Coordinates of C-alpha atoms (C1' of nucleotides) in Angstrom, one line a residue:
Chain A
M1 CA 0.0 0.1 0.2
D2 CA 1.4 3.4 -0.8
V3 CA 1.3 5.3 2.5
V4 CA 1.8 9.0 1.0
N5 CA -1.4 8.3 -1.2
E6 CA -3.6 6.9 1.8
S7 CA -2.5 10.1 3.8
E8 CA -3.2 12.1 0.8
D9 CA -6.4 10.5 0.2
T10 CA -7.6 10.7 4.0
R11 CA -6.5 14.2 4.4
L12 CA -8.7 16.6 6.2
Q13 CA -10.3 19.3 4.8
D14 CA -12.4 22.1 6.7
F15 CA -11.8 26.0 7.1
I16 CA -9.8 25.9 10.2
R17 CA -7.3 23.7 8.4
D18 CA -7.5 25.9 5.5
V19 CA -6.4 28.8 7.8
V20 CA -3.9 26.7 9.4
R21 CA -2.3 25.7 6.4
A22 CA -2.2 29.2 5.2
D23 CA -0.6 30.7 8.3
L24 CA 2.4 28.1 7.8
A25 CA 2.8 28.7 4.5
S26 CA 2.9 32.4 4.9
G27 CA 5.5 32.0 8.0
K28 CA 2.6 33.9 10.1
V29 CA 3.1 31.6 12.8
K30 CA 6.2 28.8 13.3
G31 CA 4.5 25.9 14.4
V32 CA 0.9 25.5 15.7
V33 CA -0.4 25.6 19.1
T34 CA -4.0 24.6 20.1
R35 CA -5.4 23.6 23.0
F36 CA -8.8 21.8 24.5
P37 CA -10.0 24.2 27.6
P38 CA -12.3 22.0 29.5
E39 CA -14.3 24.0 32.8
P40 CA -14.1 21.0 35.3
N41 CA -17.6 21.5 36.4
G42 CA -18.9 18.3 34.5
Y43 CA -18.2 15.1 32.6
L44 CA -17.1 15.1 29.1
H45 CA -19.4 13.7 26.1
I46 CA -19.1 13.1 23.0
G47 CA -19.7 17.3 21.8
H48 CA -16.1 17.5 23.6
A49 CA -14.6 15.0 21.7
K50 CA -15.4 16.8 18.6
S51 CA -13.4 19.5 19.9
I52 CA -10.8 17.1 21.4
V53 CA -10.3 15.3 17.9
L54 CA -10.2 18.7 16.3
N55 CA -7.6 20.2 19.0
F56 CA -5.3 17.0 19.5
G57 CA -5.6 16.0 15.8
I58 CA -4.6 19.3 14.2
A59 CA -1.9 19.8 16.3
E60 CA -0.5 16.1 15.4
E61 CA -1.2 16.7 11.7
F62 CA 0.9 20.0 11.6
G63 CA 3.6 19.0 14.4
G64 CA 2.6 21.0 16.9
R65 CA 1.1 20.3 20.1
C66 CA -2.2 20.6 22.1
H67 CA -2.5 22.0 25.7
L68 CA -5.0 20.4 27.9
R69 CA -6.0 23.7 29.8
F70 CA -8.3 23.6 32.6
D71 CA -10.6 26.4 32.7
D72 CA -11.1 26.8 36.6
T73 CA -12.1 30.3 36.9
N74 CA -15.6 29.7 38.6
P75 CA -14.5 27.8 42.1
A76 CA -18.5 27.8 43.0
K77 CA -18.9 25.2 40.6
E78 CA -16.0 23.0 40.0
E79 CA -14.6 20.2 41.4
Q80 CA -11.6 17.9 41.4
E81 CA -13.4 15.0 40.7
Y82 CA -14.2 16.3 37.0
I83 CA -10.6 17.2 36.7
N84 CA -9.7 13.8 37.2
S85 CA -12.6 12.3 34.7
I86 CA -11.9 14.7 31.8
K87 CA -8.0 13.9 31.8
E88 CA -9.1 9.8 32.0
D89 CA -11.7 10.6 29.1
V90 CA -9.1 12.6 27.1
R91 CA -6.9 9.8 27.5
W92 CA -9.0 7.0 26.8
L93 CA -10.0 8.9 23.4
G94 CA -6.1 8.7 22.6
Y95 CA -4.6 11.7 23.2
E96 CA -1.9 12.8 25.4
W97 CA -0.7 16.3 26.8
G98 CA 2.4 15.3 28.0
A99 CA 4.3 18.4 29.9
D100 CA 1.2 20.6 28.6
L101 CA -1.2 20.6 31.5
Y102 CA -2.1 24.0 32.2
H103 CA -4.5 25.7 34.5
T104 CA -6.3 29.3 34.0
S105 CA -5.5 29.6 37.5
D106 CA -1.9 29.0 37.3
Y107 CA -2.5 32.9 35.8
F108 CA -4.5 34.4 38.3
E109 CA -1.7 36.7 39.7
T110 CA -0.7 37.5 36.1
L111 CA -4.4 38.2 35.4
F112 CA -4.7 40.3 38.2
E113 CA -1.8 42.4 37.0
W114 CA -3.2 43.0 33.6
A115 CA -6.4 44.1 35.4
V116 CA -4.4 46.8 37.2
H117 CA -2.7 47.4 34.1
L118 CA -6.3 48.6 32.6
I119 CA -7.0 50.8 35.6
N120 CA -4.2 52.5 35.4
H121 CA -5.0 53.4 31.7
G122 CA -8.6 54.2 32.3
K123 CA -9.7 51.2 30.8
A124 CA -11.0 49.5 33.9
Y125 CA -13.3 50.7 37.0
V126 CA -14.6 49.2 40.1
D127 CA -18.8 49.5 40.0
D128 CA -20.8 49.3 43.4
S129 CA -24.1 48.8 41.6
P130 CA -25.8 45.7 42.4
A131 CA -26.1 43.0 39.7
E132 CA -30.1 43.7 39.4
E133 CA -28.8 47.5 38.6
I134 CA -26.0 46.5 36.4
R135 CA -28.3 44.5 34.1
K136 CA -30.7 47.4 33.6
M137 CA -28.1 49.6 32.7
R138 CA -26.6 47.4 30.1
G139 CA -30.1 48.0 28.1
T140 CA -31.3 45.4 25.7
L141 CA -31.0 43.6 22.1
T142 CA -32.1 46.9 20.8
Q143 CA -31.5 49.9 23.1
P144 CA -27.9 50.9 23.9
G145 CA -27.1 50.9 27.6
K146 CA -26.1 53.3 30.1
N147 CA -23.2 54.3 31.7
S148 CA -22.8 53.6 35.4
P149 CA -22.5 56.3 38.0
C150 CA -19.2 54.4 38.9
R151 CA -17.6 54.7 35.4
D152 CA -15.5 57.7 35.8
R153 CA -13.6 57.5 39.3
S154 CA -9.8 58.3 39.4
V155 CA -7.6 56.0 38.5
Q156 CA -6.2 56.1 42.6
E157 CA -9.9 55.3 43.8
N158 CA -10.2 52.1 41.4
L159 CA -6.8 51.0 42.7
D160 CA -7.7 51.4 46.3
L161 CA -10.9 49.6 45.7
F162 CA -9.7 46.8 43.6
T163 CA -6.9 45.9 46.0
A164 CA -9.8 45.7 48.9
M165 CA -11.6 43.8 46.6
R166 CA -8.6 41.4 46.5
A167 CA -7.9 41.6 50.3
G168 CA -11.5 40.1 50.8
E169 CA -12.9 43.4 52.3
F170 CA -16.0 43.3 50.4
A171 CA -19.0 40.9 50.6
E172 CA -19.5 38.3 47.7
G173 CA -21.2 40.2 44.9
S174 CA -20.8 43.8 46.3
R175 CA -18.7 45.1 43.9
V176 CA -17.3 44.2 40.3
L177 CA -14.2 45.3 38.2
R178 CA -15.4 46.4 34.5
A179 CA -13.7 46.9 31.4
K180 CA -14.4 50.3 30.1
I181 CA -15.3 49.9 26.5
D182 CA -18.7 51.1 24.8
M183 CA -22.4 51.1 26.8
A184 CA -23.6 51.8 23.2
S185 CA -22.2 48.8 21.4
G186 CA -24.4 46.5 19.4
N187 CA -22.2 43.9 20.7
I188 CA -23.5 43.8 24.3
N189 CA -20.3 41.7 25.2
L190 CA -18.5 45.1 24.8
R191 CA -20.9 47.2 27.0
D192 CA -18.5 47.2 30.0
P193 CA -18.3 43.6 30.4
V194 CA -17.5 42.5 34.3
I195 CA -13.9 40.6 34.4
Y196 CA -13.5 40.4 37.9
R197 CA -16.4 39.3 40.6
I198 CA -16.0 38.7 44.1
L199 CA -16.4 35.4 45.2
H200 CA -15.6 34.1 48.7
A201 CA -15.2 30.2 47.7
S202 CA -12.3 28.0 48.2
H203 CA -11.0 27.2 44.9
P204 CA -9.7 23.7 44.1
R205 CA -6.3 24.5 43.5
T206 CA -5.5 27.8 45.1
G207 CA -7.4 27.2 48.1
D208 CA -8.1 30.7 49.9
K209 CA -6.0 32.4 48.5
W210 CA -8.4 34.7 46.2
H211 CA -11.8 36.7 47.1
I212 CA -11.9 38.2 43.4
Y213 CA -11.8 35.6 40.5
P214 CA -11.4 36.2 36.7
T215 CA -14.7 36.0 34.3
Y216 CA -14.4 33.9 31.3
D217 CA -13.7 36.7 29.1
F218 CA -10.9 38.2 30.7
A219 CA -9.0 34.9 31.0
H220 CA -9.4 32.9 28.0
G221 CA -8.1 34.9 25.6
Q222 CA -4.9 36.2 27.9
S223 CA -4.4 32.5 28.8
D224 CA -3.9 31.6 25.3
A225 CA -1.5 34.3 25.1
I226 CA 0.3 33.4 27.9
E227 CA 0.8 29.3 26.2
H228 CA 1.5 31.1 23.0
V229 CA -1.6 29.2 21.6
T230 CA -1.6 30.2 17.8
H231 CA -5.2 29.0 16.9
S232 CA -8.0 29.4 19.8
L233 CA -10.6 27.4 18.6
C234 CA -14.2 27.4 20.3
T235 CA -17.9 27.3 19.5
L236 CA -20.3 29.7 17.3
E237 CA -21.8 31.0 20.5
F238 CA -18.2 32.8 21.3
A239 CA -18.1 34.4 17.8
D240 CA -19.7 37.3 19.7
H241 CA -17.0 37.4 22.2
R242 CA -14.3 37.5 19.6
P243 CA -13.9 41.2 19.6
L244 CA -13.9 41.4 23.1
Y245 CA -11.1 38.6 23.3
E246 CA -9.4 40.6 20.9
W247 CA -9.7 43.9 22.7
F248 CA -7.8 42.6 25.5
I249 CA -5.2 41.4 23.2
D250 CA -5.1 44.8 21.8
N251 CA -5.0 46.7 25.3
L252 CA -2.8 44.3 27.5
P253 CA 1.4 44.0 27.5
V254 CA 0.7 40.2 26.1
P255 CA 3.2 38.2 24.7
A256 CA 1.6 36.6 21.9
R257 CA -1.5 37.2 19.6
P258 CA -3.7 34.2 19.6
R259 CA -6.5 33.9 17.0
Q260 CA -10.1 32.8 17.8
Y261 CA -11.9 30.8 15.1
E262 CA -15.3 29.5 15.7
F263 CA -17.0 26.4 14.4
S264 CA -20.7 24.8 15.4
R265 CA -21.2 22.3 17.6
L266 CA -22.5 18.8 17.5
N267 CA -25.8 17.6 18.0
I268 CA -27.2 14.6 17.8
S269 CA -30.6 13.0 17.0
H270 CA -32.2 11.3 20.0
T271 CA -30.2 12.2 22.7
V272 CA -29.3 15.6 24.6
L273 CA -25.8 17.3 24.4
S274 CA -26.1 20.1 27.2
K275 CA -24.8 20.1 30.3
R276 CA -27.3 21.4 32.0
R277 CA -29.5 18.4 30.5
L278 CA -27.1 16.1 31.3
I279 CA -26.9 17.2 34.7
Q280 CA -30.5 16.8 35.3
L281 CA -31.1 13.5 33.5
V282 CA -28.2 12.7 36.2
N283 CA -29.7 14.4 39.4
E284 CA -33.2 13.4 38.8
G285 CA -32.4 9.5 38.5
H286 CA -33.6 9.1 34.6
V287 CA -30.1 7.5 34.5
S288 CA -28.0 5.7 36.7
G289 CA -25.0 8.2 36.5
W290 CA -22.8 10.0 34.3
D291 CA -21.7 6.7 33.1
D292 CA -25.2 5.4 32.4
P293 CA -24.3 3.1 29.1
R294 CA -27.4 5.4 27.9
M295 CA -25.7 8.7 28.4
P296 CA -23.4 10.3 25.6
T297 CA -20.9 11.2 27.8
I298 CA -17.4 9.6 27.2
S299 CA -17.7 7.6 30.4
G300 CA -20.8 6.3 29.0
L301 CA -19.9 5.4 25.6
R302 CA -16.9 3.8 27.2
R303 CA -19.0 1.0 29.3
R304 CA -21.3 1.1 26.3
G305 CA -18.9 -0.7 24.6
Y306 CA -17.7 1.9 22.0
P307 CA -14.1 1.6 20.8
P308 CA -12.5 5.1 21.1
A309 CA -11.3 4.7 17.5
A310 CA -15.1 4.4 16.6
I311 CA -15.5 7.8 18.3
R312 CA -12.7 9.8 16.5
D313 CA -13.8 8.4 13.1
F314 CA -17.5 9.4 14.1
V315 CA -16.5 13.2 14.5
R316 CA -14.1 13.1 12.2
R317 CA -16.9 12.3 9.2
V318 CA -19.0 14.8 10.7
G319 CA -16.4 17.7 9.7
I320 CA -15.9 20.9 10.7
T321 CA -18.4 23.8 9.6
K322 CA -20.2 26.9 11.0
S323 CA -23.7 25.4 10.2
D324 CA -26.0 24.4 12.6
N325 CA -26.4 20.6 12.7
V326 CA -27.8 17.1 13.8
I327 CA -26.3 14.3 13.2
E328 CA -28.3 11.3 12.8
M329 CA -27.4 8.5 15.8
A330 CA -27.4 6.0 13.0
L331 CA -23.8 7.5 11.6
L332 CA -22.6 6.9 15.3
E333 CA -23.8 3.2 15.1
H334 CA -22.5 2.9 12.1
C335 CA -18.7 4.1 12.9
A336 CA -18.9 1.2 16.3
R337 CA -20.3 -1.5 13.9
E338 CA -17.5 -0.8 11.2
N339 CA -15.1 -0.9 13.6
L340 CA -16.3 -3.7 16.0
N341 CA -16.9 -6.0 12.6
R342 CA -13.2 -5.8 12.2
N343 CA -12.3 -6.2 16.0
A344 CA -14.9 -8.1 18.1
P345 CA -14.3 -11.8 18.6
R346 CA -17.5 -13.6 18.0
R347 CA -19.3 -15.8 20.7
M348 CA -23.0 -17.4 20.8
A349 CA -25.0 -16.5 23.5
V350 CA -28.7 -16.7 23.6
L351 CA -30.8 -14.1 25.1
N352 CA -34.0 -15.3 25.3
P353 CA -33.9 -19.2 26.0
L354 CA -35.8 -22.0 24.6
K355 CA -34.7 -25.4 25.4
V356 CA -34.1 -28.1 22.8
V357 CA -33.7 -31.7 23.4
I358 CA -32.1 -33.9 20.0
E359 CA -33.7 -36.8 20.3
N360 CA -31.2 -39.0 18.6
Y361 CA -28.4 -37.3 20.2
P362 CA -26.2 -39.8 22.5
E363 CA -26.7 -39.0 26.3
G364 CA -23.7 -37.7 28.0
P365 CA -20.8 -35.0 28.0
G366 CA -21.1 -34.7 24.2
E367 CA -18.5 -33.3 22.2
E368 CA -16.6 -30.1 21.1
L369 CA -17.0 -28.3 18.0
E370 CA -14.6 -25.8 16.4
A371 CA -15.9 -22.2 15.7
V372 CA -13.9 -19.6 13.7
N373 CA -13.4 -16.5 16.0
N374 CA -13.6 -13.5 13.4
P375 CA -14.5 -14.5 10.2
Q376 CA -13.0 -10.9 9.3
D377 CA -9.7 -11.6 10.9
E378 CA -8.1 -15.2 10.5
S379 CA -5.6 -14.4 12.9
A380 CA -8.4 -14.3 15.5
G381 CA -8.2 -18.4 14.7
T382 CA -10.8 -20.8 16.2
R383 CA -12.0 -21.7 19.9
M384 CA -13.6 -25.2 20.6
V385 CA -17.5 -25.1 21.7
P386 CA -19.3 -27.6 23.9
F387 CA -22.4 -29.7 22.1
S388 CA -24.5 -31.9 23.8
R389 CA -28.1 -33.6 23.5
E390 CA -30.1 -30.4 25.3
I391 CA -29.1 -26.9 23.9
Y392 CA -31.0 -23.7 24.0
I393 CA -31.7 -21.6 20.9
E394 CA -33.5 -18.0 21.0
R395 CA -36.9 -18.1 21.4
G396 CA -37.2 -16.0 18.5
D397 CA -36.1 -18.5 16.1
F398 CA -38.4 -20.7 16.3
M399 CA -42.6 -20.3 15.3
E400 CA -45.0 -22.9 15.4
E401 CA -46.5 -20.9 12.4
P402 CA -44.0 -19.8 10.4
P403 CA -44.7 -16.5 7.9
R404 CA -43.6 -16.5 4.4
K405 CA -39.6 -16.0 4.3
F406 CA -39.2 -17.1 7.8
F407 CA -36.1 -19.0 7.3
R408 CA -35.3 -20.4 10.8
L409 CA -37.1 -23.3 12.9
G410 CA -40.6 -24.2 13.1
P411 CA -42.4 -27.8 13.2
G412 CA -41.3 -30.2 10.3
R413 CA -38.6 -27.4 9.4
E414 CA -34.7 -28.1 9.1
V415 CA -32.0 -25.4 9.9
R416 CA -28.4 -25.5 10.8
L417 CA -27.0 -25.0 14.1
R418 CA -24.1 -23.1 13.3
Y419 CA -20.6 -24.8 13.1
A420 CA -22.5 -28.2 14.5
Y421 CA -25.6 -30.0 13.0
F422 CA -28.6 -29.7 10.9
I423 CA -31.6 -30.2 13.0
T424 CA -35.2 -31.0 12.6
C425 CA -38.2 -29.8 14.6
V426 CA -40.3 -33.2 15.2
G427 CA -42.3 -32.0 18.5
V428 CA -43.5 -29.1 20.3
I429 CA -43.7 -29.1 23.9
K430 CA -46.1 -26.8 25.8
D431 CA -47.9 -25.7 29.1
E432 CA -50.9 -25.4 30.4
S433 CA -51.2 -21.7 29.2
G434 CA -50.2 -23.0 25.5
E435 CA -46.8 -21.4 25.7
V436 CA -44.0 -23.4 23.9
T437 CA -41.5 -24.7 27.0
E438 CA -39.6 -27.2 25.0
L439 CA -38.5 -28.4 21.1
R440 CA -37.8 -31.5 20.3
C441 CA -35.6 -32.1 17.3
T442 CA -33.6 -34.8 15.5
Y443 CA -29.9 -34.0 14.1
D444 CA -28.1 -35.5 10.8
P445 CA -25.2 -36.7 12.2
A446 CA -23.5 -36.5 8.7
T447 CA -23.8 -32.8 8.9
R448 CA -21.1 -32.2 11.4
G449 CA -19.4 -28.6 11.7
G450 CA -22.6 -27.7 9.6
D451 CA -22.2 -28.7 5.9
A452 CA -24.4 -31.4 4.3
P453 CA -22.4 -34.0 2.1
D454 CA -25.2 -34.7 -0.3
G455 CA -25.3 -31.0 -0.9
R456 CA -28.6 -30.3 0.7
K457 CA -29.4 -27.2 1.6
V458 CA -31.1 -24.8 4.3
R459 CA -32.5 -21.1 4.3
G460 CA -31.3 -20.6 8.0
T461 CA -28.6 -20.7 10.6
I462 CA -29.2 -20.2 13.9
H463 CA -26.9 -20.1 16.8
W464 CA -27.1 -22.3 20.0
V465 CA -25.6 -23.0 23.3
S466 CA -25.0 -26.2 25.2
A467 CA -27.7 -26.1 28.0
A468 CA -25.5 -28.3 30.5
H469 CA -22.4 -25.6 29.9
A470 CA -24.0 -22.6 29.5
I471 CA -23.2 -19.8 31.9
T472 CA -26.3 -17.8 33.1
G473 CA -25.8 -14.3 32.6
Q474 CA -27.7 -10.8 32.7
V475 CA -28.0 -8.9 29.1
R476 CA -28.7 -5.2 29.2
L477 CA -30.4 -4.1 25.8
Y478 CA -29.9 -0.2 25.0
E479 CA -31.7 1.7 22.4
H480 CA -32.0 5.7 22.1
L481 CA -32.7 7.2 25.4
F482 CA -35.2 9.3 23.6
T483 CA -38.0 8.7 21.2
D484 CA -37.7 11.8 19.6
V485 CA -35.1 13.0 17.2
E486 CA -35.1 16.4 19.0
P487 CA -35.7 15.7 22.8
G488 CA -37.5 18.7 24.4
A489 CA -37.8 20.3 20.8
G490 CA -42.0 20.3 21.8
G491 CA -41.6 21.5 25.3
D492 CA -40.1 19.0 28.5
M493 CA -37.1 16.7 27.0
L494 CA -38.7 14.2 29.8
D495 CA -41.9 14.2 27.9
D496 CA -39.8 12.3 25.0
L497 CA -37.9 9.9 27.5
N498 CA -37.9 6.5 25.7
P499 CA -39.2 4.0 28.5
D500 CA -37.8 1.3 26.6
S501 CA -34.3 2.6 26.6
L502 CA -32.8 -0.3 28.7
K503 CA -34.2 -3.8 28.7
L504 CA -32.7 -6.4 31.1
L505 CA -32.4 -10.1 30.3
E506 CA -31.8 -12.1 33.2
N507 CA -31.3 -15.3 32.0
A508 CA -29.4 -15.2 29.0
R509 CA -27.3 -18.6 28.3
L510 CA -23.6 -17.8 27.7
E511 CA -21.4 -20.0 25.1
P512 CA -18.6 -21.0 28.4
S513 CA -15.8 -18.9 27.4
L514 CA -17.4 -15.9 28.1
S515 CA -16.8 -16.2 31.6
K516 CA -13.3 -15.5 30.8
S517 CA -14.5 -11.9 28.6
K518 CA -12.6 -8.8 30.0
S519 CA -14.6 -5.5 30.9
G520 CA -14.7 -3.3 28.2
A521 CA -13.3 -5.7 25.6
P522 CA -15.7 -5.8 22.8
V523 CA -17.4 -9.3 21.7
Q524 CA -20.2 -10.2 19.1
F525 CA -22.7 -12.1 19.9
E526 CA -23.3 -13.9 16.4
R527 CA -26.8 -12.7 14.6
Q528 CA -27.5 -10.1 17.6
G529 CA -24.9 -7.5 18.2
Y530 CA -22.0 -6.0 19.8
F531 CA -21.5 -6.4 23.6
T532 CA -19.4 -5.8 26.4
R533 CA -18.8 -6.8 29.9
D534 CA -20.2 -4.5 32.5
P535 CA -18.1 -3.6 35.7
D536 CA -21.0 -4.8 37.4
S537 CA -20.7 -8.4 37.0
S538 CA -19.9 -10.8 39.7
A539 CA -17.9 -14.1 39.5
E540 CA -21.1 -16.0 39.8
K541 CA -23.1 -13.7 37.1
P542 CA -21.3 -11.7 34.3
V543 CA -23.5 -8.7 32.9
F544 CA -23.2 -7.5 29.2
N545 CA -24.3 -4.2 27.9
R546 CA -25.1 -4.5 23.8
T547 CA -23.4 -1.5 22.3
V548 CA -25.3 -1.7 18.9
A549 CA -27.3 -4.3 17.3
L550 CA -26.2 -5.7 14.2
R551 CA -28.0 -4.6 11.2
D552 CA -31.3 -6.4 10.8
S553 CA -33.0 -6.9 7.8
W554 CA -35.3 -9.3 8.5
A555 CA -36.3 -7.0 11.1
K556 CA -37.3 -4.4 8.3
I557 CA -39.1 -7.0 6.3
Q558 CA -41.4 -7.7 9.3
K559 CA -42.0 -3.9 9.7
K560 CA -43.1 -3.7 6.2
N561 CA -45.8 -6.4 6.4
Chain B
rU1 C1' -36.0 47.8 16.0
rG2 C1' -29.2 46.1 17.8
rG3 C1' -25.4 42.7 16.9
rG4 C1' -23.0 38.1 15.3
rG5 C1' -23.4 33.2 12.8
rC6 C1' -25.6 30.1 9.0
rG7 C1' -28.8 28.2 4.2
rU8 C1' -26.0 22.4 -1.3
rA9 C1' -30.1 15.3 -1.1
rG10 C1' -33.7 12.6 4.1
rC11 C1' -28.8 13.8 7.5
rC12 C1' -23.9 15.5 7.4
rA13 C1' -21.0 17.5 3.7
rA14 C1' -16.9 18.5 -1.0
rG15 C1' -17.1 22.9 -4.3
rC16 C1' -13.6 28.7 -4.1
rG17 C1' -16.2 31.5 -12.4
rG18 C1' -16.1 25.8 -16.5
rU19 C1' -21.1 22.5 -16.0
rA20 C1' -22.9 19.1 -8.4
rA21 C1' -17.1 14.9 -4.4
rG22 C1' -17.6 11.6 -0.3
rG23 C1' -20.0 9.4 3.8
rC24 C1' -24.4 8.0 6.8
rA25 C1' -29.9 6.9 5.7
rG26 C1' -33.1 4.8 1.9
rC27 C1' -34.2 1.4 -2.1
rG28 C1' -32.8 -2.6 -5.8
rG29 C1' -29.4 -6.9 -6.7
rG30 C1' -25.2 -10.5 -6.0
rU31 C1' -22.4 -13.5 -2.4
rU32 C1' -22.9 -15.8 2.5
rU33 C1' -22.3 -21.7 7.8
rU34 C1' -24.4 -14.7 11.5
rG35 C1' -31.5 -12.4 7.4
rA36 C1' -24.3 -10.0 10.0
rU37 C1' -20.1 -8.8 6.7
rC38 C1' -18.7 -7.9 1.9
rC39 C1' -19.8 -6.4 -3.5
rC40 C1' -22.5 -4.1 -7.3
rG41 C1' -26.6 -0.7 -9.1
rU42 C1' -29.8 3.4 -7.7
rC43 C1' -30.7 8.6 -5.1
rA44 C1' -29.8 17.1 -6.5
rU45 C1' -31.3 19.5 -14.6
rG46 C1' -30.2 21.0 -9.2
rC47 C1' -27.6 24.5 -4.7
rG48 C1' -33.4 29.4 0.7
rC49 C1' -35.9 32.8 -3.1
rA50 C1' -36.2 36.5 -6.8
rG51 C1' -33.4 39.6 -10.0
rG52 C1' -28.4 41.3 -12.2
rU53 C1' -23.1 40.6 -14.4
rU54 C1' -20.9 36.9 -17.7
rC55 C1' -19.7 33.1 -23.4
rG56 C1' -20.4 30.3 -19.1
rA57 C1' -22.8 31.1 -12.1
rA58 C1' -23.7 26.8 -6.0
rU59 C1' -19.5 29.7 -6.5
rC60 C1' -19.5 37.5 -8.5
rC61 C1' -23.1 41.6 -7.4
rU62 C1' -28.3 43.4 -5.3
rG63 C1' -32.7 42.8 -2.8
rC64 C1' -35.8 39.8 -0.2
rC65 C1' -36.6 35.3 3.1
rG66 C1' -35.7 31.5 6.6
rC67 C1' -33.0 29.1 11.1
rC68 C1' -29.5 29.8 15.0
rC69 C1' -27.0 33.0 18.8
rC70 C1' -26.2 37.3 22.2
rA71 C1' -29.5 41.3 27.3
rG72 C1' -24.9 35.9 33.6
rC73 C1' -21.0 39.0 38.6
rC74 C1' -21.5 30.8 33.6
rA75 C1' -18.1 29.3 30.1

RNA sequence: UGGGGCGUAGCCAAGCGGUAAGGCAGCGGGUUUUGAUCCCGUCAUGCGCAGGUUCGAAUCCUGCCGCCCCAGCCA
């Protein structure tokens, strides 16, 4: 394979990479530096993955580096727990920041000096107005704001007040420092934005050292400058902040001039990706936690069994643009299947067991039959699977009155047991209520391994597991968390919760080799889907989560009729 | 009624004045010891709408229309 051509073919194209290439080509920047700047106040979700893959990906592609920077300017809502989970998730996604781990709080002292610099140049002032008053004076979207009565304080008075603010001499919320820009600007962010507020909260990293904390706007661009970030990539809602970002860069003695570029955030059908709504799902108990396999969080996807490579592939396929979008969940699922098809070893598992007795098969321990581990990967080899007179098959693989095109088992019908024998159904046993409790079958010893020497064909091949050898486990089948493409579009997202998003199967019968499977490792249950062992598993009872079902054209045919 | 952003197929998305890439979904067919995978075919006389410039326009100009974001001492 021609490696050079391959990398050409897969070269990613988007407006941000265009800018990076141009800046590198013109010599505007000598190397590219990006950053992923999460606020440690929640768990990462797949929307963050888009940003992570973009930022770390660009650094990788252009031989630069990507910083991991915790944007920890608000001690009121940030916690160490989140810092830990974020690091774990970024690593799991396949990225490493090396020595480039930073915190905005590392720059608090510099930021303070720069605020003083602004005051000294008459470009910032302390405002004593209550929050409510400041809000009123800000004006509206269509009407200009009004100048605060504090706007023309002397430099000295501002300095004294700001110093006292730092010393913790004022009550929380009693005063703020504002940049003096333009109360009549059409851009509300320029109407004398608050850049420091009083917060008597203990910070996870700086403890009780500070009583004032910079706002996002006053911290972000300057942090980028301090770190010599060249391309500061963020989502569209920050586009309005860019003039402010640049105003600080223009008015402060910063060591570099980073540039901000905005792209649209990721949206996915049948789920929600806003921090607020994710928190609500967790806090109100609609899911078991941040890592519930139905959650679009990185930890949820991990527990669900999504390979990190599939997530990277997904966000790359989605692309980077400035248009609003809602990506169909089907694309994410496709990426998972494509990866798992290549990598997941195959096993047999009967989710809804129905006992089958093979009347002409000898009693006793049975035999072992060879099964292929992965038809897509010869190097995965084969394994031996025990077979005996009593087995379990899937209830859904038998119908007493099969409709047209049903290729599986029915009275008098013959099917192939995968890697085993052809069997024919010769009897159906039911209980008083009429429910089928057992099937009686005969097998053809000549079809051992699954091939008929006489060339006889069967339409169906079904999976099975030896009753005496099977281990019993719990299987969790997941569906979309929401029934609606856009949850909450019609009001409350809770109205759109899918009542069937989790189905528990307590009595699944698993091929014995499954007792050895490791949590997180993918496995395909033949004819059903991709699964992974859940950490809830116990020694006696393994638990498997369904990552994604196999495509099912039979279900599609049934739906049509 | 202010400022910013965006409109190419059901969902994404290339395209940068020379006659609409690709992926997902869908549909049709072939192979198959997974109704899986894989393979083949099909899917925009059309690029929000209306004018204009040009030999030629999704690309340039003008005017409309629609959608998203902004009035936290959140990020």
